[in-house]
CSV table of C-alpha atoms and ligand atoms in Angstrom, one decimal:
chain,number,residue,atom,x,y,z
A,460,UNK,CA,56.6,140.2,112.3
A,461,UNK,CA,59.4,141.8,110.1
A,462,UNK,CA,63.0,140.4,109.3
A,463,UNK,CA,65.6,142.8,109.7
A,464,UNK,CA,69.3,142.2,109.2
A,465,UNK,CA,72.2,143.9,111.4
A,466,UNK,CA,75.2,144.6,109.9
A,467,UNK,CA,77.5,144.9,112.3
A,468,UNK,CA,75.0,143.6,115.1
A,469,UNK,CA,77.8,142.5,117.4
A,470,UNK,CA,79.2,145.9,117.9
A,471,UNK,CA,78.2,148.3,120.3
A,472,UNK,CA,75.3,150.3,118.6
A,473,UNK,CA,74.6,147.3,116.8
A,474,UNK,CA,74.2,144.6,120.1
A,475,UNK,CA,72.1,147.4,121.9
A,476,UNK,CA,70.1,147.5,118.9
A,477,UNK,CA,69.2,144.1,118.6
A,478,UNK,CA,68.2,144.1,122.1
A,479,UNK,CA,65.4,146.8,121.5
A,480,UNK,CA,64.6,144.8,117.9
A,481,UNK,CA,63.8,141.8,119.8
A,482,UNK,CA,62.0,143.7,122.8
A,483,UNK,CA,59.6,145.1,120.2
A,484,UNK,CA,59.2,141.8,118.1
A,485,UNK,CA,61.3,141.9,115.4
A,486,UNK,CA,62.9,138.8,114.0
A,487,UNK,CA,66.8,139.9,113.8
A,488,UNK,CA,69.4,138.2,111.8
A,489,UNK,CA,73.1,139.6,112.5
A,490,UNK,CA,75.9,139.2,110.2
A,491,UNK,CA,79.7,140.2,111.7
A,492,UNK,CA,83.0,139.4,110.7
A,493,UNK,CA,84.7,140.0,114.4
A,494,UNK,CA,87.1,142.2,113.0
A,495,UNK,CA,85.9,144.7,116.5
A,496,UNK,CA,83.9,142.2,118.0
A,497,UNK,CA,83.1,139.1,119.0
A,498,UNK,CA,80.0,136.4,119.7
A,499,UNK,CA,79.8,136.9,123.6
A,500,UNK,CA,77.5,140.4,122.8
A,501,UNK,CA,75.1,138.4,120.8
A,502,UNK,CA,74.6,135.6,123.9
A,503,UNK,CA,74.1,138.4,125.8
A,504,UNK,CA,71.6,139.5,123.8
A,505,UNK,CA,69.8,136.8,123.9
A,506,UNK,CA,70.1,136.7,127.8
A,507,UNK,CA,68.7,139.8,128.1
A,508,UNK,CA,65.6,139.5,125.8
A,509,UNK,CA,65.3,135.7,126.0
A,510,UNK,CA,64.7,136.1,122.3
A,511,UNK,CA,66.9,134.4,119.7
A,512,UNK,CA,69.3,136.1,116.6
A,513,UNK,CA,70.4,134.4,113.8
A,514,UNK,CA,73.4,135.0,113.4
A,515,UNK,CA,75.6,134.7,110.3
A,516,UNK,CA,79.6,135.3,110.5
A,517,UNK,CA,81.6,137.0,107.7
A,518,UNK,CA,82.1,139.9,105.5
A,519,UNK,CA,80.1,142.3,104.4
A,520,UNK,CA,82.2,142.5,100.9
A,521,UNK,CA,81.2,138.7,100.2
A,522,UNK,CA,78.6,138.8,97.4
A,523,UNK,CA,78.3,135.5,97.4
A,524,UNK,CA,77.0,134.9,101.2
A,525,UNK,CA,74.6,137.9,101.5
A,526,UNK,CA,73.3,136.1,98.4
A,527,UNK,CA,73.2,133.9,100.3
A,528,UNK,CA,71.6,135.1,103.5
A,529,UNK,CA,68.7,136.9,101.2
A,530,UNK,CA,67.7,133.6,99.5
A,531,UNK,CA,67.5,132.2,103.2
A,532,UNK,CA,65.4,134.8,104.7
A,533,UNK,CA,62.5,137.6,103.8
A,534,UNK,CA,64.1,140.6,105.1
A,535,UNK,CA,62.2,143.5,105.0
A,536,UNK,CA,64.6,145.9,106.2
A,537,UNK,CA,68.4,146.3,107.1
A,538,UNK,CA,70.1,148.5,109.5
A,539,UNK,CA,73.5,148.9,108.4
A,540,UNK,CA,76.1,149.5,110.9
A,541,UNK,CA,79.4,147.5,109.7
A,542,UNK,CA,82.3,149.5,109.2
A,543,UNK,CA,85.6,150.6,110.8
A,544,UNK,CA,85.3,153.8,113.1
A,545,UNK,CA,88.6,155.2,114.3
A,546,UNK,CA,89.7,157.8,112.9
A,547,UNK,CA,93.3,158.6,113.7
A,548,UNK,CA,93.5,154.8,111.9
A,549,UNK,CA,91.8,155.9,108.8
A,550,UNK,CA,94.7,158.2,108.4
A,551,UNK,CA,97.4,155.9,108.7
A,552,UNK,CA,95.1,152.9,106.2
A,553,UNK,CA,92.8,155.2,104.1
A,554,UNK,CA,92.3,152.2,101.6
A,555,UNK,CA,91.3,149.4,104.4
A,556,UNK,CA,89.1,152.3,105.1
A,557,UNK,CA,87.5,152.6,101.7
A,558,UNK,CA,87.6,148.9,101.1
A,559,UNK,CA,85.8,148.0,103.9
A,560,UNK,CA,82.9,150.8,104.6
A,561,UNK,CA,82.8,151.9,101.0
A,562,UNK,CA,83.2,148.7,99.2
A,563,UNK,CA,81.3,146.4,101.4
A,564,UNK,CA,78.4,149.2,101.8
A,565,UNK,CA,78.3,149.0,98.0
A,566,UNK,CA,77.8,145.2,97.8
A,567,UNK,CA,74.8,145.2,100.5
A,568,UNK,CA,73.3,147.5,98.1
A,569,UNK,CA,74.1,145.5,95.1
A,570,UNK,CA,72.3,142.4,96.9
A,571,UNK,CA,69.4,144.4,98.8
A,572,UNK,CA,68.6,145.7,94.6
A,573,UNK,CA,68.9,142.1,93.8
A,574,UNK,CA,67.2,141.0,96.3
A,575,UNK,CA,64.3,143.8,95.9
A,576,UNK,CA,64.9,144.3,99.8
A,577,UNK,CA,65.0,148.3,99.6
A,578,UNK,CA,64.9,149.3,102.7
A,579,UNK,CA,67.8,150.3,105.1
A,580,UNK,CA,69.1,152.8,108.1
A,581,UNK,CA,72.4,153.8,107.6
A,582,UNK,CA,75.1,154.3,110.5
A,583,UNK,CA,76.7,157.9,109.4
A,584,UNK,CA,77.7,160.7,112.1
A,585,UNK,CA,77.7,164.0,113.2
A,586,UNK,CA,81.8,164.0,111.5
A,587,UNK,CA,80.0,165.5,108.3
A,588,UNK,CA,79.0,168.6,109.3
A,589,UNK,CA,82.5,169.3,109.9
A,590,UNK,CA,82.8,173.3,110.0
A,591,UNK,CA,79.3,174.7,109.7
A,592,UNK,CA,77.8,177.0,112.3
A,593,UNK,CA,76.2,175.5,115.7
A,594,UNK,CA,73.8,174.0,116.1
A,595,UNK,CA,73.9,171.4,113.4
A,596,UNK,CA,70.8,170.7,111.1
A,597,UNK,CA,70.2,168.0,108.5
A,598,UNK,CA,69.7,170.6,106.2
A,599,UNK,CA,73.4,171.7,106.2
A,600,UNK,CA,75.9,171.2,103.6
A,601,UNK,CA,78.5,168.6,103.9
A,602,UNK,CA,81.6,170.0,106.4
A,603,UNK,CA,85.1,169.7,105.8
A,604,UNK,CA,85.7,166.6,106.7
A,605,UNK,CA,89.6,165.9,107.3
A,606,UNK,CA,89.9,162.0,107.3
A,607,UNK,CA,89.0,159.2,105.5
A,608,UNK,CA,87.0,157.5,108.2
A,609,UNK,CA,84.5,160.8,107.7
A,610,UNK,CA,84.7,160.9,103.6
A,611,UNK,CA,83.4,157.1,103.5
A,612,UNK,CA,80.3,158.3,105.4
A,613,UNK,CA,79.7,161.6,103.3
A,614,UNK,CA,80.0,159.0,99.9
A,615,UNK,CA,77.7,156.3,101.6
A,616,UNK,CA,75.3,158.8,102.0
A,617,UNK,CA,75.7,160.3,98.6
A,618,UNK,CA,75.6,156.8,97.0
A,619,UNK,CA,72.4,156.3,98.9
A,620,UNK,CA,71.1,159.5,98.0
A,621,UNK,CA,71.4,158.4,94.1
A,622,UNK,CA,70.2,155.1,94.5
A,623,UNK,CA,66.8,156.9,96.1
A,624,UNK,CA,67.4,159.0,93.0
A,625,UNK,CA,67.5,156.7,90.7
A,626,UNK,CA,64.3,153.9,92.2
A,627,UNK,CA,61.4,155.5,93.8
A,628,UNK,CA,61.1,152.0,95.4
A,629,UNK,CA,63.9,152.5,97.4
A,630,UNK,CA,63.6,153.9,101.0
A,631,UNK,CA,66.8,155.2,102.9
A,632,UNK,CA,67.1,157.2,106.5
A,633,UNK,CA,70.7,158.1,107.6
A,634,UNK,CA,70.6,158.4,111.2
A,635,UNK,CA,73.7,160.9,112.7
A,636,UNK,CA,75.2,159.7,115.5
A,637,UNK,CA,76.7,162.6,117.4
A,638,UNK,CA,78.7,160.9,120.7
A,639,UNK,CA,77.6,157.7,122.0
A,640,UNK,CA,78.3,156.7,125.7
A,641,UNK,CA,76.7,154.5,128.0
A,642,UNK,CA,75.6,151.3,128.1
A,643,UNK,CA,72.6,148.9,128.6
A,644,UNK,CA,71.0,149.0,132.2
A,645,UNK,CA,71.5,145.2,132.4
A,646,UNK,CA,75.3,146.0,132.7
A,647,UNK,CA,75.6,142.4,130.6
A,648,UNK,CA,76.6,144.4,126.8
A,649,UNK,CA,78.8,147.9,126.5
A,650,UNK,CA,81.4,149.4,124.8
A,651,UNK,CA,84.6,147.2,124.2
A,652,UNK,CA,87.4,149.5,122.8
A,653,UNK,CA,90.2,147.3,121.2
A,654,UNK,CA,93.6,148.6,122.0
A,655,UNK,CA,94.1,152.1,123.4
A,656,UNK,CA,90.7,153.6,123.1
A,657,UNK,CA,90.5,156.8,120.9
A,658,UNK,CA,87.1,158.2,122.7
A,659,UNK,CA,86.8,160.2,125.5
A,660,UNK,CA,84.5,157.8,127.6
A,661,UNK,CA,86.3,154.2,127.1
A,662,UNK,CA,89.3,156.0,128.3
A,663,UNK,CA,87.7,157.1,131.5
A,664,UNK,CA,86.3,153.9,132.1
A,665,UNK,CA,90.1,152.6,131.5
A,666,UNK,CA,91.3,154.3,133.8
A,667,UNK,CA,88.5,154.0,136.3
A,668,UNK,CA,89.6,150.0,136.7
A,669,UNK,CA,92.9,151.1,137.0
A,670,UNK,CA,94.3,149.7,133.4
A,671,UNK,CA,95.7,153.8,132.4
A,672,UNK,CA,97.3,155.5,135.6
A,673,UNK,CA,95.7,158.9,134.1
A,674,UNK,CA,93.6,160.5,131.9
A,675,UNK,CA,95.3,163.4,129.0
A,676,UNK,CA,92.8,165.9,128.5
A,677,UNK,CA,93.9,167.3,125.2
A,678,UNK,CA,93.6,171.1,125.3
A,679,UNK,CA,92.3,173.6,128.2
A,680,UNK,CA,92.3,177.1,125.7
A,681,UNK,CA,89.3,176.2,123.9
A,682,UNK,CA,86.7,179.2,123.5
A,683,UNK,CA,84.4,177.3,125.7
A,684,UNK,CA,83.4,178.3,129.6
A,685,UNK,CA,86.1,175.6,131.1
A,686,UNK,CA,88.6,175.7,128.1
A,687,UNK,CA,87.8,171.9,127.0
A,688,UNK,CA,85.8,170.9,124.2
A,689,UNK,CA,82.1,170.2,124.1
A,690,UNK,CA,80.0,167.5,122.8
A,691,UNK,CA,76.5,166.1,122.9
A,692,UNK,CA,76.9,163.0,124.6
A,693,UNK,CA,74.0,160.2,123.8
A,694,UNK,CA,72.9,157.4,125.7
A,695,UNK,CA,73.6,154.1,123.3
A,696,UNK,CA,69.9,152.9,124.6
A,697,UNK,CA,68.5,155.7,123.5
A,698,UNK,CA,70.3,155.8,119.8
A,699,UNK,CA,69.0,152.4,119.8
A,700,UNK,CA,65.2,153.3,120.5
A,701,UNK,CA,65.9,156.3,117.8
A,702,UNK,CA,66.4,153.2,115.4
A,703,UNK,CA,63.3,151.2,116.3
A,704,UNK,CA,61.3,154.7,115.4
A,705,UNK,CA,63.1,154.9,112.2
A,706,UNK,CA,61.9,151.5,111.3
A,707,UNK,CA,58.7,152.1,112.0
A,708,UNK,CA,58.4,154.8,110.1
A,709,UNK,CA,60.5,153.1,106.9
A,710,UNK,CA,58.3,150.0,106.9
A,711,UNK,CA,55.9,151.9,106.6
A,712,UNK,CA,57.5,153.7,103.9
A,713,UNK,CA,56.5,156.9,105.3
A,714,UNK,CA,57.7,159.8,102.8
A,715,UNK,CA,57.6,162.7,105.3
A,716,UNK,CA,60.9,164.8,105.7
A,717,UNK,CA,62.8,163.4,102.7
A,718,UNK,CA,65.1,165.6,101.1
A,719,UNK,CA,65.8,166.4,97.7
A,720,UNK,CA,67.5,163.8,97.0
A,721,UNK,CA,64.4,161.1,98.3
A,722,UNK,CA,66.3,160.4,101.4
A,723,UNK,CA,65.6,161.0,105.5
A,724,UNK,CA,68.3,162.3,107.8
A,725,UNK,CA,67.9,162.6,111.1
A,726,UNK,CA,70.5,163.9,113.8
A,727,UNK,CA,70.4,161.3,116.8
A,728,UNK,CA,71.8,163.5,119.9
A,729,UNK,CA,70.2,165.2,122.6
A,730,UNK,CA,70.9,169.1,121.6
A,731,UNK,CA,72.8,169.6,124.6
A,732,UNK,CA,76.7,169.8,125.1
A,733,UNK,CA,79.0,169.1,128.1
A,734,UNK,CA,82.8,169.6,127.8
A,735,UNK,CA,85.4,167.1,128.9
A,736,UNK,CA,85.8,168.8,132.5
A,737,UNK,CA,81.9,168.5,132.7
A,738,UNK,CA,81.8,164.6,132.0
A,739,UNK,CA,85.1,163.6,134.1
A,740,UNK,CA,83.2,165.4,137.0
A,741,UNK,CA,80.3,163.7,136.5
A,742,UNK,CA,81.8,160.3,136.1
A,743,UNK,CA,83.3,160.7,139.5
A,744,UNK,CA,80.3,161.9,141.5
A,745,UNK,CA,78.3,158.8,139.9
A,746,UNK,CA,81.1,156.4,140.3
A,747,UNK,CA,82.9,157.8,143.6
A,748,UNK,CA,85.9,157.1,141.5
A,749,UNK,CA,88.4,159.9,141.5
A,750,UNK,CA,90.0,160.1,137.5
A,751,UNK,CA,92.8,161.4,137.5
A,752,UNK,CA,93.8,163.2,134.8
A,753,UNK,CA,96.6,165.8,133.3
A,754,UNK,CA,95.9,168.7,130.4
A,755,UNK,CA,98.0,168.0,127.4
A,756,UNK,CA,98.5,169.5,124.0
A,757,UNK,CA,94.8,169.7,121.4
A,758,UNK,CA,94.4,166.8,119.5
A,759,UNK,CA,94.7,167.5,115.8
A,760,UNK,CA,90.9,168.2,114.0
A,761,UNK,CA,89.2,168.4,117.0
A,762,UNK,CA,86.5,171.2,117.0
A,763,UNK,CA,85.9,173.2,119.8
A,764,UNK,CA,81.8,172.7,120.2
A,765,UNK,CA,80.1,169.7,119.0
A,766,UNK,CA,76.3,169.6,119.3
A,767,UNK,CA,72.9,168.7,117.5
A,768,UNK,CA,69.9,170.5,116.5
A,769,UNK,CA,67.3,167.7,117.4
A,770,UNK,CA,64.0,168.8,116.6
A,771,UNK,CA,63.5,167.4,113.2
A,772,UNK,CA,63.3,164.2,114.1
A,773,UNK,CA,60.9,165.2,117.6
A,774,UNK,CA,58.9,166.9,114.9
A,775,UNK,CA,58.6,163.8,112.4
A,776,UNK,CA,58.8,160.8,114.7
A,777,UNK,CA,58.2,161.7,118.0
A,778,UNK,CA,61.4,160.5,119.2
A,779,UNK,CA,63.4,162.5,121.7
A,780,UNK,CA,66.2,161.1,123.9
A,781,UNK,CA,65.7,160.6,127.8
A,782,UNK,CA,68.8,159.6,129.5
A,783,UNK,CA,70.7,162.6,131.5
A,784,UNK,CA,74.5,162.7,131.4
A,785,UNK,CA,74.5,161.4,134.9
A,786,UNK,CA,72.7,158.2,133.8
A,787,UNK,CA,74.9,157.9,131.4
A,788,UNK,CA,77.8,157.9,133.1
A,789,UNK,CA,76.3,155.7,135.8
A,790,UNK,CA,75.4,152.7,133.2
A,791,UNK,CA,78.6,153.0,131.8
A,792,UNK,CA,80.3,152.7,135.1
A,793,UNK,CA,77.9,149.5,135.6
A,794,UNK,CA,79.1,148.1,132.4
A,795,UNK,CA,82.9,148.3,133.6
A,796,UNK,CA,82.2,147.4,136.9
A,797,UNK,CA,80.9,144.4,136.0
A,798,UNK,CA,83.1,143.5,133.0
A,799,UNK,CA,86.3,145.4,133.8
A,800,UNK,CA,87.5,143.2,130.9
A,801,UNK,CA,84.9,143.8,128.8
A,802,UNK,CA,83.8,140.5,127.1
A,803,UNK,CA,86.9,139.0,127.5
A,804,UNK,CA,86.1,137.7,131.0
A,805,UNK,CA,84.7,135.2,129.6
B,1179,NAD,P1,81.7,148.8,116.4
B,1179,NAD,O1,83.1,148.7,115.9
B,1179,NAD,O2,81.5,148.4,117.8
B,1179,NAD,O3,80.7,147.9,115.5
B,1179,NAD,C1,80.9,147.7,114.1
B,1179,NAD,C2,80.8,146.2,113.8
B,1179,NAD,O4,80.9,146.0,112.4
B,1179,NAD,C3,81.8,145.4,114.5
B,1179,NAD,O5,81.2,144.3,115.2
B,1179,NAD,C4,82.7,144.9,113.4
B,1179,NAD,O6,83.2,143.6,113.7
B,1179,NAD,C5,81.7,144.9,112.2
B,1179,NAD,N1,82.3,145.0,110.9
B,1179,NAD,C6,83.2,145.9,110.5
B,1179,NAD,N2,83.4,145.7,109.2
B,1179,NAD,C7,82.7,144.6,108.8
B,1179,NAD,C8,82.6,143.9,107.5
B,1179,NAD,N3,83.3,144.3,106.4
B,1179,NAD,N4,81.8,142.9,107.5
B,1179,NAD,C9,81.1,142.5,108.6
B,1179,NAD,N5,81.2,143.1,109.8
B,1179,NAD,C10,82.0,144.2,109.9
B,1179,NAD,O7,81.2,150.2,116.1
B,1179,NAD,P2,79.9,151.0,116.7
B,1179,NAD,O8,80.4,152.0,117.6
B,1179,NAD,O9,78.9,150.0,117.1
B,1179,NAD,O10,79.5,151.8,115.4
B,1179,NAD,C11,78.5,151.3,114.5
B,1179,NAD,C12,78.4,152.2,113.3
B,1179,NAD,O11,78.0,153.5,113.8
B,1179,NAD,C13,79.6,152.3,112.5
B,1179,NAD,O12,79.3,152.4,111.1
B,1179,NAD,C14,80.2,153.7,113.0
B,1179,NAD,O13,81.0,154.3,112.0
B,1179,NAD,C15,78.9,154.4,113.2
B,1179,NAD,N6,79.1,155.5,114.2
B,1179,NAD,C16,79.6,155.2,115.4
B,1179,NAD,C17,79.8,156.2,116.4
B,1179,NAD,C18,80.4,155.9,117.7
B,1179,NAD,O14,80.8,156.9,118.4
B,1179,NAD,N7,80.4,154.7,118.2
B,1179,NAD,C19,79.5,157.6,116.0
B,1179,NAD,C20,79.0,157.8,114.7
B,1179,NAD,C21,78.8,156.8,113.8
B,1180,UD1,C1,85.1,161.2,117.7
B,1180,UD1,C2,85.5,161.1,116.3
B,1180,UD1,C3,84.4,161.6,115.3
B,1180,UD1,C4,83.1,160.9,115.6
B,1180,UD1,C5,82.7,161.2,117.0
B,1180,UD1,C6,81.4,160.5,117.4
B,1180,UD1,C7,87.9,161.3,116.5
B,1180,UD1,C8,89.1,162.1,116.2
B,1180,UD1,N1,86.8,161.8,116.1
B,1180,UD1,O1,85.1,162.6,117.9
B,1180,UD1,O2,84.8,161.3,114.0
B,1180,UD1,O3,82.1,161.5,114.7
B,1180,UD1,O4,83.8,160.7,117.9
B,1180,UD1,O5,81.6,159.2,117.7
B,1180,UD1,O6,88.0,160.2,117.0
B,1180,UD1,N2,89.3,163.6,124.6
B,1180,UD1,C9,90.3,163.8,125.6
B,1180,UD1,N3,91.1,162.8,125.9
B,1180,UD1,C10,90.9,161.6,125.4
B,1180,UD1,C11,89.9,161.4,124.4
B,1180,UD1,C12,89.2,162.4,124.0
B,1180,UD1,O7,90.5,164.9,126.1
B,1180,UD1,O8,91.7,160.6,125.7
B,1180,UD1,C13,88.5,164.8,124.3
B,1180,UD1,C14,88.5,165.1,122.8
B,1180,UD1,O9,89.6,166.1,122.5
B,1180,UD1,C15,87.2,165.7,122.6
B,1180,UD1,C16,86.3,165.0,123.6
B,1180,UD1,O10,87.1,164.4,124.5
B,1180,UD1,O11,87.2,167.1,122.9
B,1180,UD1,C17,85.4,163.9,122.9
B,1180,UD1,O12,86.3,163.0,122.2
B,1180,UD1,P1,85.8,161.7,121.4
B,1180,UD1,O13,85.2,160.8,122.4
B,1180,UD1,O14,87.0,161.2,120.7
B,1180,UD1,O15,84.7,162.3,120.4
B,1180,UD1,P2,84.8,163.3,119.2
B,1180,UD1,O16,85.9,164.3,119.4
B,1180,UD1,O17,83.5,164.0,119.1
């Protein structure tokens, strides 16, 4: 079966991924720093699938051990999720930001060429599309994008796009995450925010087990049928199973859908948005956990309406998402329930 290193594999896309790897036979090796996670996701992991990862600690900006891990193993494929996410933080440290996601996505590629590994599923997000008209296609031009956290997934994907440009041999699909939630039915790995979380669903959960007394909803005069903002929320088991079709289809170097510039996007959402209002209610008939929460000022650069078009991919891979909002909310409830210190319990 095929090798396939996880950047990133103890985060939260990236630890629900590996579970579906191992369920469908993949041999995963995981290299992490910690610097948002830790090794309890990965034991979990294993728990779940009674499978095994390798797992490798340290940077992704360290030539020297992906050299390292390559000479070791025959990967045949990497799914790249390592990077820092939050964006209010990207603000306040654009270069940590560049240094890590641009600099350390540049040395994986440096290493896979070296390597003649050419294959690899990039981590970018629905962030990109920043302004264009609803609802968003792959096809659209790049957004304005208003932080740094978004610009270092626009370049990644323009770097890849030139790297397919410039080798026929390599083989690329950027997968778009729109917004995440959930967690695996287990309830053994989730979501673990460090800090104050910056996302609308680790902040329910927060206050949910009591940790925030309240909930600030930021902004009620949207143009939207409640006044809060919509999104198309995901289930994290199904972004996971999007990336196990994605393989498929890039080991088998399947050409179908690639753009001009020789790479494959895809949007990962379900097509369908629910505003803040919408969730919070959700969460509480799911839970039967009241959230309290109080309407503040809008956050800077949020947009009103978030949501994907999703048939390209349907169309090309078959894949289509199949978890409702209320199983989402109910999974991520189990998650919290369970660990209502995340993996710190432990
Ligand atoms: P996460 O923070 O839980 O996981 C990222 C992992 O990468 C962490 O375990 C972290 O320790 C590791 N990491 C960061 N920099 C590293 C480096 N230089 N070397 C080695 N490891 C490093 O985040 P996530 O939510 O699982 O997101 C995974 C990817 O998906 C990220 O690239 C993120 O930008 C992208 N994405 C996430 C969302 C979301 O809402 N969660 C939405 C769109 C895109
Ligand atoms: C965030 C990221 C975006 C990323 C996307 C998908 C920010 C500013 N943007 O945006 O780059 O692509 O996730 O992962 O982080 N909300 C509240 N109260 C809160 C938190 C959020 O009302 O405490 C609202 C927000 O205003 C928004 C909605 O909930 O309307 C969802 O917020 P969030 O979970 O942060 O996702 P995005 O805004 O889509």
């Amino acid at each position: 079966m095929d090798t396939v290193l996880v950047t990133g594999g103890t985060g939260y896309i990236g630890s629900h991924t590996c579970v579906e790897l191992l369920n469908n036979g993949y041999h995963v090796l995981v290299l992490d720093n910690f610097s948002n996670s830790s090794f309890e996701p990965i034991k979990r992991v294993e728990k779940i699938t009674g499978k095994k990862v390798k797992f490798y600690e340290g940077d992704l900006r360290n030539k020297e051990l992906l050299r390292k891990i390559f000479k070791a193993n025959n990967i045949n494929a990497v799914i790249h999720f390592a990077g820092l996410k939050a964006v209010g933080e990207s603000c306040a440290k654009p270069l940590e930001y560049y240094d890590n996601n641009l600099y350390g996505s540049i040395a994986l590629f440096e290493i896979m060429n070296e390597f003649n590994t050419k294959k690899i599923i990039f981590s970018s997000s629905a962030t990109v599309y920043g302004n264009n008209p609803l609802p968003y296609g792959e096809e659209m031009p790049y957004g304005i994008i208003s932080n740094p956290y978004g610009r270092t997934k626009c370049m990644i994907e323009q770097i890849l796009g030139d790297l397919s440009k410039s080798c026929s041999s390599w083989h690329t699909i950027i997968l778009r995450y729109f917004n995440p939630i959930g967690a695996h039915q287990s309830g053994m790995i989730g979501e673990e925010p460090q800090g104050i979380p910056n996302n609308l669903m680790p902040y329910i959960l927060k206050v949910a087990v009591g940790d925030f007394p309240e909930l600030k909803v930021f902004g009620d005069d949207y143009e939207t049928p409640d006044g809060t903002c919509i999104r198309d929320y995901i289930h994290v088991v199904d972004l996971a199973k999007g990336h196990i079709i994605a393989l498929k289809s890039l080991l088998n170097s399947n050409n179908q859908g690639k753009n001009s510039e020789g790479i494959n996007i895809y949007n990962l959402g379900t097509g369908k948005g629910y505003s803040v209002l919408e969730l919070i209610k959700t969460f509480e008939k799911v839970s039967k956990i009241k959230i309290k929460y109080s309407i503040t000022q809008r956050r800077d650069g949020d947009l009103p309406i978030c949501f994907a078009n999703v048939s390209k991919i349907e169309r090309e891979l078959g894949w289509k998402a199949k978890y409702n909002i209320e199983a989402m909310c109910e999974d991520s409830w189990r998650w919290i329930k369970n660990n209502p210190r995340g993996y710190k319990n432990v």
